[in-house]
């Protein structure tokens, strides 16, 4: 029996569906007949193809070979940001980005490869297409936006952003780390050129697996070169996609887990998962708003229920509150800047950050009641002090 209540699913999801654990187990218990991916090991190839097919279906990608496996969103973002020919052009991003977007871009800027503009979000962490468009210049080559903030849960309107990128002939890159598996994403409808995802959050996979979708019209240089299991006589990377980007032995247990995670999503239904999470978030939101000392940073209204709630308790630092929640009440949340430093300046929580609660499909109403009771008790402790 687990004595903890886990509310840190925006970092990594827990628990994983039993079918995911079984898939990893089954993979590790079977003989890897051939360590190369194009040998005789049909089972291994089937898992990779199956997983690519399901990912393409989830985001409505026309060609599943345009889905590339990586070790996670961080590698995907590095591949995409460093692999584009930006030719000292201008790139636009937002203050709601994770460091896995900000740091590669800031390094390219520092080294003189790009000019960078960062669009500030509003006080709830939202960035509109109009705010982004104001930063476009004649030499703007690409934009990188976070679909769903890992701090406030704010969700950007990809369709309206895509209209302005198409109008201005700008490459449209989206970080879907927080949204894929829960929110609808249609790369064709939203005109997305590059979509980045990670496997261990709402896709229920294991840490160390992720990927990206690259539109047919986009040219990228690979981040790494090496063995592909095909054309081994060549001393240069074979151009066949997806292998062009996938040098090295693939993370098979990770792909097997992701494959089973995707089955879980399709079998349960995306709408069912989203509705359940919204029900839980609504309960958390109403519990927290009833506590006077709680300051909430997430948008929540009749038209929008976020996946994540960020808040602070007056008079206590988020880190201290996080420590007490974990050590006195057995509730795991995340406190601090959540690897997204700039948004905190917009929402008024810099430099200490916020308390972030991120439930999953498996969170129960009882878990929520424990959280609310614990926050009430922490507040009382503070009043006494
Ligand atoms: C919005 C966002 N982008 C990127 C990442 C990086 O994902 P990973 O650590 O799996 O590479 C995360 C995960 O924390 C995230 O929340």
Short mmCIF file of C-alpha atoms and ligand atoms in Angstrom, two decimals:
data_model
loop_
_atom_site.label_atom_id
_atom_site.label_comp_id
_atom_site.label_asym_id
_atom_site.label_seq_id
_atom_site.Cartn_x
_atom_site.Cartn_y
_atom_site.Cartn_z
CA UNK A 1 0.00 0.00 0.00
CA UNK A 2 1.34 3.39 -1.00
CA UNK A 3 1.12 5.88 1.84
CA UNK A 4 1.66 8.86 -0.43
CA UNK A 5 -0.83 10.84 -2.49
CA UNK A 6 0.87 11.72 -5.75
CA UNK A 7 -0.14 15.05 -7.29
CA UNK A 8 2.94 15.77 -9.41
CA UNK A 9 1.85 14.31 -12.74
CA UNK A 10 3.03 17.37 -14.70
CA UNK A 11 6.58 16.21 -13.81
CA UNK A 12 6.00 12.53 -14.55
CA UNK A 13 2.83 10.46 -14.32
CA UNK A 14 2.24 7.96 -11.54
CA UNK A 15 0.79 5.40 -11.31
CA UNK A 16 1.29 3.97 -14.78
CA UNK A 17 -1.51 1.76 -16.11
CA UNK A 18 -0.86 -1.92 -15.29
CA UNK A 19 -0.76 -2.65 -19.04
CA UNK A 20 2.27 -0.34 -19.38
CA UNK A 21 4.14 -2.22 -16.66
CA UNK A 22 3.21 -5.54 -18.31
CA UNK A 23 4.43 -4.33 -21.73
CA UNK A 24 7.86 -3.38 -20.33
CA UNK A 25 8.00 -6.68 -18.50
CA UNK A 26 7.05 -8.64 -21.63
CA UNK A 27 9.69 -6.83 -23.66
CA UNK A 28 12.43 -7.44 -21.10
CA UNK A 29 11.42 -11.08 -20.80
CA UNK A 30 11.72 -11.80 -24.51
CA UNK A 31 14.92 -12.58 -26.39
CA UNK A 32 16.23 -9.61 -28.39
CA UNK A 33 16.98 -11.86 -31.38
CA UNK A 34 18.83 -9.19 -33.24
CA UNK A 35 20.12 -6.01 -31.70
CA UNK A 36 19.71 -4.08 -34.97
CA UNK A 37 16.26 -2.83 -35.72
CA UNK A 38 16.02 -4.21 -39.28
CA UNK A 39 17.14 -7.76 -38.52
CA UNK A 40 14.90 -10.71 -37.92
CA UNK A 41 13.32 -9.41 -34.79
CA UNK A 42 9.80 -8.87 -36.04
CA UNK A 43 8.43 -8.38 -32.55
CA UNK A 44 10.77 -5.46 -31.95
CA UNK A 45 10.00 -3.87 -35.33
CA UNK A 46 6.28 -4.35 -34.77
CA UNK A 47 6.37 -2.44 -31.48
CA UNK A 48 8.22 0.48 -33.09
CA UNK A 49 5.86 0.63 -36.10
CA UNK A 50 2.79 0.16 -33.96
CA UNK A 51 3.83 2.98 -31.68
CA UNK A 52 4.57 5.31 -34.60
CA UNK A 53 1.17 4.51 -36.13
CA UNK A 54 -0.63 5.32 -32.88
CA UNK A 55 1.30 8.57 -32.36
CA UNK A 56 0.46 9.64 -35.93
CA UNK A 57 -3.21 8.85 -35.26
CA UNK A 58 -3.21 10.81 -32.00
CA UNK A 59 -2.02 14.02 -33.69
CA UNK A 60 -3.58 13.35 -37.13
CA UNK A 61 -0.23 13.22 -38.94
CA UNK A 62 -0.52 12.01 -42.53
CA UNK A 63 2.78 10.12 -42.65
CA UNK A 64 3.84 8.12 -39.59
CA UNK A 65 7.47 8.14 -40.77
CA UNK A 66 7.59 11.82 -39.90
CA UNK A 67 7.38 10.81 -36.21
CA UNK A 68 10.87 10.54 -34.71
CA UNK A 69 11.72 8.86 -31.40
CA UNK A 70 14.04 10.66 -28.98
CA UNK A 71 14.85 10.46 -25.27
CA UNK A 72 12.21 13.10 -24.45
CA UNK A 73 11.02 16.62 -25.15
CA UNK A 74 14.41 18.06 -24.20
CA UNK A 75 16.24 16.11 -26.91
CA UNK A 76 13.43 16.79 -29.41
CA UNK A 77 13.61 20.53 -28.76
CA UNK A 78 17.40 20.54 -29.07
CA UNK A 79 17.16 18.58 -32.33
CA UNK A 80 14.52 20.91 -33.75
CA UNK A 81 15.97 24.23 -32.55
CA UNK A 82 19.58 23.42 -33.44
CA UNK A 83 18.73 21.45 -36.61
CA UNK A 84 16.85 24.23 -38.44
CA UNK A 85 18.82 26.46 -40.79
CA UNK A 86 18.05 29.71 -39.07
CA UNK A 87 20.88 31.64 -40.77
CA UNK A 88 21.16 34.39 -38.17
CA UNK A 89 17.41 34.95 -38.56
CA UNK A 90 14.94 36.04 -35.91
CA UNK A 91 13.09 33.60 -33.62
CA UNK A 92 10.07 34.40 -31.45
CA UNK A 93 9.17 32.49 -28.31
CA UNK A 94 7.19 33.21 -25.13
CA UNK A 95 7.84 33.73 -21.44
CA UNK A 96 5.75 30.62 -20.65
CA UNK A 97 8.39 28.27 -22.08
CA UNK A 98 10.22 25.54 -20.20
CA UNK A 99 14.03 25.78 -19.95
CA UNK A 100 14.27 23.03 -22.58
CA UNK A 101 13.11 25.72 -25.07
CA UNK A 102 14.63 28.79 -23.44
CA UNK A 103 18.15 27.46 -22.92
CA UNK A 104 18.82 26.12 -26.46
CA UNK A 105 17.46 29.41 -27.86
CA UNK A 106 19.43 31.61 -25.44
CA UNK A 107 22.64 29.69 -26.27
CA UNK A 108 22.07 30.17 -30.01
CA UNK A 109 21.43 33.86 -29.37
CA UNK A 110 24.58 34.21 -27.26
CA UNK A 111 26.66 32.49 -29.93
CA UNK A 112 25.33 34.90 -32.56
CA UNK A 113 23.32 32.34 -34.57
CA UNK A 114 19.89 33.90 -34.01
CA UNK A 115 18.15 37.06 -32.87
CA UNK A 116 15.55 36.23 -30.20
CA UNK A 117 12.33 37.90 -28.98
CA UNK A 118 10.41 36.66 -25.96
CA UNK A 119 6.69 37.53 -25.83
CA UNK A 120 5.51 38.23 -22.28
CA UNK A 121 2.43 36.35 -21.04
CA UNK A 122 -0.44 37.97 -19.15
CA UNK A 123 -0.85 37.54 -15.36
CA UNK A 124 -2.36 34.04 -15.82
CA UNK A 125 0.40 32.82 -18.11
CA UNK A 126 -1.55 33.21 -21.37
CA UNK A 127 -0.11 34.49 -24.65
CA UNK A 128 -2.40 35.49 -27.53
CA UNK A 129 -1.70 35.28 -31.28
CA UNK A 130 -2.02 39.07 -31.44
CA UNK A 131 0.69 39.50 -28.80
CA UNK A 132 2.96 37.12 -30.74
CA UNK A 133 2.34 38.79 -34.10
CA UNK A 134 3.49 42.17 -32.73
CA UNK A 135 7.01 40.70 -32.45
CA UNK A 136 7.26 39.48 -36.04
CA UNK A 137 9.93 41.13 -38.20
CA UNK A 138 10.94 40.78 -41.85
CA UNK A 139 13.62 38.23 -40.88
CA UNK A 140 11.49 36.12 -38.46
CA UNK A 141 12.17 32.50 -39.39
CA UNK A 142 10.50 30.46 -36.64
CA UNK A 143 8.35 30.61 -33.53
CA UNK A 144 8.37 28.18 -30.62
CA UNK A 145 5.38 28.10 -28.28
CA UNK A 146 4.30 25.99 -25.36
CA UNK A 147 0.85 24.48 -25.98
CA UNK A 148 0.05 24.16 -22.28
CA UNK A 149 1.95 25.93 -19.50
CA UNK A 150 3.51 23.53 -16.99
CA UNK A 151 3.09 26.27 -14.35
CA UNK A 152 -0.46 27.64 -14.69
CA UNK A 153 -1.99 25.18 -17.17
CA UNK A 154 -2.87 28.03 -19.58
CA UNK A 155 -3.50 26.66 -23.09
CA UNK A 156 -2.60 28.61 -26.22
CA UNK A 157 -4.88 28.87 -29.24
CA UNK A 158 -2.80 26.96 -31.80
CA UNK A 159 -5.19 27.56 -34.69
CA UNK A 160 -5.05 31.32 -34.43
CA UNK A 161 -1.25 31.28 -33.98
CA UNK A 162 -0.97 29.05 -37.04
CA UNK A 163 -2.94 31.59 -39.13
CA UNK A 164 -0.36 34.31 -38.40
CA UNK A 165 2.62 32.00 -38.98
CA UNK A 166 1.24 30.83 -42.35
CA UNK A 167 0.47 34.42 -43.38
CA UNK A 168 4.08 35.41 -42.61
CA UNK A 169 5.71 32.18 -43.86
CA UNK A 170 7.22 31.37 -40.45
CA UNK A 171 8.05 27.87 -39.15
CA UNK A 172 5.60 26.95 -36.37
CA UNK A 173 7.06 24.78 -33.56
CA UNK A 174 4.91 23.59 -30.64
CA UNK A 175 5.98 22.05 -27.32
CA UNK A 176 3.13 19.65 -26.48
CA UNK A 177 4.85 18.08 -23.44
CA UNK A 178 1.95 18.89 -21.13
CA UNK A 179 -0.95 18.52 -23.53
CA UNK A 180 -0.38 15.43 -25.65
CA UNK A 181 -2.64 12.62 -24.52
CA UNK A 182 -5.21 14.95 -22.96
CA UNK A 183 -5.92 17.91 -25.24
CA UNK A 184 -6.83 17.63 -28.92
CA UNK A 185 -3.90 18.24 -31.26
CA UNK A 186 -4.30 18.12 -35.02
CA UNK A 187 -1.04 18.96 -36.78
CA UNK A 188 -2.82 19.39 -40.13
CA UNK A 189 -5.65 21.60 -38.90
CA UNK A 190 -3.27 23.70 -36.77
CA UNK A 191 -0.60 23.96 -39.48
CA UNK A 192 2.08 22.74 -37.08
CA UNK A 193 5.51 22.29 -38.68
CA UNK A 194 7.22 20.67 -35.68
CA UNK A 195 5.42 19.14 -32.70
CA UNK A 196 7.46 18.03 -29.69
CA UNK A 197 6.26 15.56 -27.04
CA UNK A 198 7.55 13.56 -24.11
CA UNK A 199 6.42 10.05 -23.28
CA UNK A 200 6.41 9.92 -19.48
CA UNK A 201 3.69 12.43 -18.61
CA UNK A 202 0.13 12.15 -20.01
CA UNK A 203 1.17 9.45 -22.49
CA UNK A 204 1.87 7.09 -19.53
CA UNK A 205 5.27 5.91 -20.82
CA UNK A 206 8.52 5.62 -18.90
CA UNK A 207 11.07 8.43 -18.43
CA UNK A 208 13.59 8.59 -21.29
CA UNK A 209 11.22 8.22 -24.24
CA UNK A 210 9.67 11.01 -26.31
CA UNK A 211 9.71 12.30 -29.83
CA UNK A 212 8.69 14.85 -32.37
CA UNK A 213 6.66 15.22 -35.54
CA UNK A 214 8.37 16.98 -38.45
CA UNK A 215 6.25 18.18 -41.37
CA UNK A 216 7.32 17.00 -44.87
CA UNK A 217 8.30 20.55 -45.89
CA UNK A 218 10.72 21.05 -42.99
CA UNK A 219 14.41 20.31 -43.34
CA UNK A 220 16.39 19.52 -40.22
CA UNK A 221 19.96 18.45 -39.58
CA UNK A 222 20.22 15.44 -37.23
CA UNK A 223 21.49 16.09 -33.69
CA UNK A 224 23.41 12.82 -33.65
CA UNK A 225 24.80 10.42 -36.25
CA UNK A 226 25.68 6.76 -35.89
CA UNK A 227 24.33 3.28 -36.41
CA UNK A 228 20.92 2.84 -38.03
CA UNK A 229 20.93 -0.88 -38.83
CA UNK A 230 20.60 -0.06 -42.56
CA UNK A 231 23.20 0.86 -45.18
CA UNK A 232 26.01 0.12 -42.76
CA UNK A 233 28.50 0.41 -45.64
CA UNK A 234 27.90 4.19 -45.80
CA UNK A 235 30.17 6.45 -43.78
CA UNK A 236 27.49 9.16 -43.69
CA UNK A 237 24.06 9.10 -42.12
CA UNK A 238 21.52 7.47 -44.49
CA UNK A 239 18.86 10.03 -45.44
CA UNK A 240 15.90 7.70 -44.91
CA UNK A 241 13.48 9.26 -42.43
CA UNK A 242 12.86 8.43 -39.56
CA UNK A 243 16.23 6.59 -39.22
CA UNK A 244 18.09 9.73 -40.37
CA UNK A 245 17.32 11.18 -36.93
CA UNK A 246 17.39 7.97 -34.87
CA UNK A 247 21.05 6.87 -34.65
CA UNK A 248 21.86 4.30 -31.99
CA UNK A 249 20.03 1.43 -30.32
CA UNK A 250 16.43 2.50 -29.68
CA UNK A 251 14.99 2.69 -26.17
CA UNK A 252 12.87 -0.44 -26.67
CA UNK A 253 11.46 -0.74 -23.13
CA UNK A 254 10.49 2.94 -23.44
CA UNK A 255 8.82 2.45 -26.81
CA UNK A 256 7.00 -0.66 -25.52
CA UNK A 257 5.76 1.39 -22.55
CA UNK A 258 4.68 4.31 -24.72
CA UNK A 259 2.93 1.91 -27.10
CA UNK A 260 0.92 0.47 -24.20
CA UNK A 261 0.29 3.98 -22.82
CA UNK A 262 -1.21 4.99 -26.18
CA UNK A 263 -3.41 1.88 -26.13
CA UNK A 264 -4.60 2.91 -22.69
CA UNK A 265 -5.52 6.37 -24.02
CA UNK A 266 -7.38 5.02 -27.08
CA UNK A 267 -9.16 2.31 -25.06
CA UNK A 268 -10.19 4.69 -22.27
CA UNK A 269 -10.98 7.57 -24.62
CA UNK A 270 -9.33 10.97 -24.60
CA UNK A 271 -12.60 12.69 -23.70
CA UNK A 272 -13.12 10.38 -20.69
CA UNK A 273 -9.59 11.13 -19.46
CA UNK A 274 -10.05 14.89 -19.92
CA UNK A 275 -13.48 14.91 -18.23
CA UNK A 276 -12.18 12.98 -15.23
CA UNK A 277 -9.20 15.32 -14.84
CA UNK A 278 -11.47 18.36 -15.16
CA UNK A 279 -13.76 16.98 -12.46
CA UNK A 280 -10.76 16.57 -10.12
CA UNK A 281 -9.34 20.01 -10.95
CA UNK A 282 -12.75 21.63 -10.35
CA UNK A 283 -12.84 20.04 -6.89
CA UNK A 284 -9.28 21.23 -6.15
CA UNK A 285 -10.06 24.73 -7.41
CA UNK A 286 -13.22 25.11 -5.36
CA UNK A 287 -11.51 23.71 -2.24
CA UNK A 288 -8.59 26.11 -2.57
CA UNK A 289 -10.73 29.19 -3.32
CA UNK A 290 -12.59 28.57 -0.04
CA UNK A 291 -9.32 29.19 1.87
CA UNK A 292 -8.76 32.89 2.38
CA UNK A 293 -4.95 32.76 2.50
CA UNK A 294 -4.64 30.93 -0.81
CA UNK A 295 -3.63 32.95 -3.88
CA UNK A 296 -4.37 31.12 -7.15
CA UNK A 297 -2.40 31.74 -10.33
CA UNK A 298 -4.27 29.54 -12.82
CA UNK A 299 -7.08 30.60 -15.16
CA UNK A 300 -10.34 28.85 -14.31
CA UNK A 301 -13.77 29.80 -15.65
CA UNK A 302 -16.92 28.37 -17.24
CA UNK A 303 -15.14 28.02 -20.60
CA UNK A 304 -11.76 26.77 -19.42
CA UNK A 305 -10.66 24.22 -16.85
CA UNK A 306 -6.87 23.82 -16.69
CA UNK A 307 -4.95 20.54 -16.19
CA UNK A 308 -2.70 22.11 -13.56
CA UNK A 309 -3.30 24.44 -10.60
CA UNK A 310 -0.63 26.79 -9.28
CA UNK A 311 -1.09 28.62 -6.00
CA UNK A 312 0.64 30.10 -2.98
CA UNK A 313 -0.32 30.28 0.69
CA UNK A 314 0.12 33.78 2.14
CA UNK A 315 2.96 34.00 4.67
CA UNK A 316 4.69 30.73 3.72
CA UNK A 317 7.18 30.05 0.97
CA UNK A 318 6.18 27.47 -1.65
CA UNK A 319 9.23 25.34 -0.81
CA UNK A 320 8.34 25.24 2.87
CA UNK A 321 4.69 24.44 2.09
CA UNK A 322 5.87 21.67 -0.27
CA UNK A 323 8.15 20.25 2.42
CA UNK A 324 5.31 20.17 4.99
CA UNK A 325 2.83 18.69 2.50
CA UNK A 326 5.22 15.84 1.72
CA UNK A 327 6.67 15.19 5.17
CA UNK A 328 3.68 15.83 7.44
CA UNK A 329 0.81 14.88 5.14
CA UNK A 330 2.33 12.48 2.55
CA UNK A 331 1.20 14.62 -0.37
CA UNK A 332 3.63 14.96 -3.26
CA UNK A 333 3.34 18.21 -5.20
CA UNK A 334 6.03 20.37 -6.75
CA UNK A 335 7.16 23.72 -5.40
CA UNK A 336 9.39 26.34 -6.99
CA UNK A 337 9.94 27.59 -10.53
CA UNK A 338 9.15 24.27 -12.31
CA UNK A 339 11.99 24.82 -14.87
CA UNK A 340 10.05 27.75 -16.35
CA UNK A 341 11.58 30.85 -14.73
CA UNK A 342 10.23 33.68 -16.92
CA UNK A 343 6.49 33.08 -16.49
CA UNK A 344 6.85 33.65 -12.74
CA UNK A 345 7.70 37.30 -13.39
CA UNK A 346 4.40 37.64 -15.28
CA UNK A 347 2.23 35.87 -12.70
CA UNK A 348 3.88 37.58 -9.72
CA UNK A 349 5.61 34.56 -8.17
CA UNK A 350 9.28 35.24 -8.98
CA UNK A 351 11.75 34.24 -7.50
CA UNK A 352 10.20 31.74 -5.07
CA UNK A 353 7.76 30.22 -7.53
CA UNK A 354 4.51 28.46 -6.75
CA UNK A 355 2.98 25.30 -5.36
CA UNK A 356 1.89 23.21 -8.35
CA UNK A 357 -0.76 20.53 -8.10
CA UNK A 358 -1.16 18.25 -11.10
CA UNK A 359 -3.58 15.33 -10.72
CA UNK A 360 -3.96 12.43 -13.14
CA UNK A 361 -6.76 10.23 -14.43
CA UNK A 362 -6.15 8.03 -11.36
CA UNK A 363 -6.52 10.79 -8.74
CA UNK A 364 -9.56 10.35 -6.50
CA UNK A 365 -11.90 12.85 -4.82
CA UNK A 366 -10.57 11.52 -1.47
CA UNK A 367 -7.05 12.54 -2.55
CA UNK A 368 -8.36 16.03 -3.25
CA UNK A 369 -10.05 16.23 0.16
CA UNK A 370 -6.77 15.24 1.84
CA UNK A 371 -4.98 17.99 -0.06
CA UNK A 372 -7.52 20.66 0.89
CA UNK A 373 -7.51 19.56 4.56
CA UNK A 374 -3.72 19.68 4.62
CA UNK A 375 -3.58 23.18 3.11
CA UNK A 376 -6.14 24.30 5.71
CA UNK A 377 -3.95 22.89 8.48
CA UNK A 378 -0.78 24.50 7.11
CA UNK A 379 -2.62 27.83 7.01
CA UNK A 380 -3.71 27.38 10.66
CA UNK A 381 -0.11 26.58 11.66
CA UNK A 382 0.98 29.80 9.99
CA UNK A 383 -1.74 31.86 11.69
CA UNK A 384 -0.62 30.43 15.09
CA UNK A 385 3.02 31.28 14.37
C1 LIG B 1 6.39 22.26 -21.04
C2 LIG B 1 7.52 21.28 -20.94
N1 LIG B 1 8.42 21.22 -21.93
C3 LIG B 1 9.45 20.35 -21.90
C4 LIG B 1 9.62 19.48 -20.85
C5 LIG B 1 10.82 18.54 -20.85
O1 LIG B 1 10.44 17.22 -20.92
P1 LIG B 1 11.54 16.04 -20.68
O2 LIG B 1 12.19 16.35 -19.36
O3 LIG B 1 10.75 14.80 -20.66
O4 LIG B 1 12.52 16.13 -21.78
C6 LIG B 1 8.70 19.49 -19.80
C7 LIG B 1 8.85 18.56 -18.65
O5 LIG B 1 9.12 18.90 -17.53
C8 LIG B 1 7.63 20.44 -19.83
O6 LIG B 1 6.74 20.51 -18.84
#
